[in-house]
Amino acid sequence: MVLPNPGVSCMESITEVNAMVSRKTAAVLQQIAPKSTALYHFCNFLERTQQSTVILLKLLIQQVLSTATESQVSVLLKHREKSTASPKAGAFLSALLEACPARETFLVIDALDEFEDRRALLPILGQLVQAGWRVMATSRQLPDIEGALHNYPQVEVAAAKEDVEVYVTRRLEESDFDSISNKSSIVNSIVKKAGGM
């Protein structure tokens, strides 16, 4: 169980939980296929101005390096030696594709809708899939994402109203606000705003 850090806001706590879920998903994939490479990225709304496709690709390369085989390190070093002072996304993509063989690489992108540089990232995700990577992205339904991913299998997941009610009620009971008199009004308002999220 993850307990919220009292020094951070509710949104930051949710962000921490989502990042942990992304890491755990990658860890499960690694257990299922131990010789595979499992990569993940949580697109954080609070950091949207600091996120770019190039930065995301660099972070994925760092993840590869954290568990890299000798051959992966060799490939990445070769690409680093060839790179310019400020490599473009294509150079990082090329390095990832060469270092991580098809069918052995899993990528989880969580909260893709929170990533502002989607126009550059979506074609790259398509290239990774075409190369044989197994890519899973979670997102709200947005036209640009739906348009880019319409040819790929999709699963719609939405919380039932009752699930959200139970969750919010329990969170209020666990909080310092458990003695609020109009708790049901607060719960109903939050459930209505959640709209199946």
mmCIF file of C-alpha atoms in Angstrom, residues 49-119:
data_model
loop_
_atom_site.group_PDB
_atom_site.id
_atom_site.type_symbol
_atom_site.label_atom_id
_atom_site.label_comp_id
_atom_site.label_asym_id
_atom_site.label_seq_id
_atom_site.Cartn_x
_atom_site.Cartn_y
_atom_site.Cartn_z
ATOM 1 C CA THR A 49 6.678 21.732 -20.084
ATOM 2 C CA GLN A 50 9.898 19.798 -19.423
ATOM 3 C CA GLN A 51 8.880 16.715 -21.414
ATOM 4 C CA SER A 52 9.821 16.278 -25.046
ATOM 5 C CA THR A 53 10.204 13.338 -27.372
ATOM 6 C CA VAL A 54 13.998 13.666 -27.259
ATOM 7 C CA ILE A 55 13.992 13.689 -23.447
ATOM 8 C CA LEU A 56 11.657 10.671 -23.342
ATOM 9 C CA LEU A 57 13.935 8.731 -25.719
ATOM 10 C CA LYS A 58 16.975 9.657 -23.591
ATOM 11 C CA LEU A 59 15.166 8.376 -20.491
ATOM 12 C CA LEU A 60 14.383 5.103 -22.269
ATOM 13 C CA ILE A 61 18.059 4.734 -23.206
ATOM 14 C CA GLN A 62 18.987 5.318 -19.546
ATOM 15 C CA GLN A 63 16.600 2.512 -18.587
ATOM 16 C CA VAL A 64 18.199 0.222 -21.160
ATOM 17 C CA LEU A 65 21.629 1.051 -19.724
ATOM 18 C CA SER A 66 20.501 0.272 -16.166
ATOM 19 C CA THR A 67 20.116 -3.420 -17.078
ATOM 20 C CA ALA A 68 22.078 -3.561 -20.335
ATOM 21 C CA THR A 69 23.926 -6.534 -21.692
ATOM 22 C CA GLU A 70 27.433 -6.045 -23.042
ATOM 23 C CA SER A 71 26.106 -6.020 -26.594
ATOM 24 C CA GLN A 72 23.533 -3.331 -25.749
ATOM 25 C CA VAL A 73 26.221 -1.165 -24.139
ATOM 26 C CA SER A 74 28.426 -1.644 -27.195
ATOM 27 C CA VAL A 75 25.608 -0.614 -29.557
ATOM 28 C CA LEU A 76 24.736 2.456 -27.500
ATOM 29 C CA LEU A 77 28.394 3.518 -27.255
ATOM 30 C CA LYS A 78 28.744 3.191 -31.023
ATOM 31 C CA HIS A 79 25.711 5.436 -31.507
ATOM 32 C CA ARG A 80 27.042 7.925 -28.979
ATOM 33 C CA GLU A 81 30.336 8.188 -30.845
ATOM 34 C CA LYS A 82 28.470 8.841 -34.114
ATOM 35 C CA SER A 83 26.119 11.423 -32.635
ATOM 36 C CA THR A 84 26.335 15.169 -33.038
ATOM 37 C CA ALA A 85 26.489 17.706 -30.213
ATOM 38 C CA SER A 86 22.707 17.742 -29.867
ATOM 39 C CA PRO A 87 21.246 14.597 -31.444
ATOM 40 C CA LYS A 88 17.703 14.613 -32.793
ATOM 41 C CA ALA A 89 14.953 12.135 -31.936
ATOM 42 C CA GLY A 90 15.822 10.015 -34.980
ATOM 43 C CA ALA A 91 19.331 9.340 -33.653
ATOM 44 C CA PHE A 92 17.983 8.177 -30.298
ATOM 45 C CA LEU A 93 15.308 6.080 -32.004
ATOM 46 C CA SER A 94 17.943 4.419 -34.168
ATOM 47 C CA ALA A 95 20.050 3.616 -31.085
ATOM 48 C CA LEU A 96 17.064 2.124 -29.257
ATOM 49 C CA LEU A 97 15.997 0.025 -32.230
ATOM 50 C CA GLU A 98 19.483 -1.396 -32.666
ATOM 51 C CA ALA A 99 20.095 -1.981 -28.948
ATOM 52 C CA CYS A 100 16.718 -3.568 -28.206
ATOM 53 C CA PRO A 101 15.749 -6.433 -30.503
ATOM 54 C CA ALA A 102 12.227 -6.737 -31.823
ATOM 55 C CA ARG A 103 9.833 -9.075 -30.012
ATOM 56 C CA GLU A 104 12.012 -8.843 -26.900
ATOM 57 C CA THR A 105 11.199 -5.253 -26.031
ATOM 58 C CA PHE A 106 8.149 -4.015 -24.168
ATOM 59 C CA LEU A 107 7.340 -0.333 -23.770
ATOM 60 C CA VAL A 108 4.650 1.078 -21.486
ATOM 61 C CA ILE A 109 3.715 4.737 -21.938
ATOM 62 C CA ASP A 110 1.306 5.787 -19.218
ATOM 63 C CA ALA A 111 -0.865 8.921 -19.534
ATOM 64 C CA LEU A 112 0.095 9.651 -23.142
ATOM 65 C CA ASP A 113 -2.594 12.345 -23.194
ATOM 66 C CA GLU A 114 -0.500 14.338 -20.684
ATOM 67 C CA PHE A 115 2.489 14.441 -23.063
ATOM 68 C CA GLU A 116 2.517 17.746 -24.944
ATOM 69 C CA ASP A 117 4.988 16.724 -27.667
ATOM 70 C CA ARG A 118 2.659 13.999 -29.007
ATOM 71 C CA ARG A 119 2.939 15.233 -32.587
#
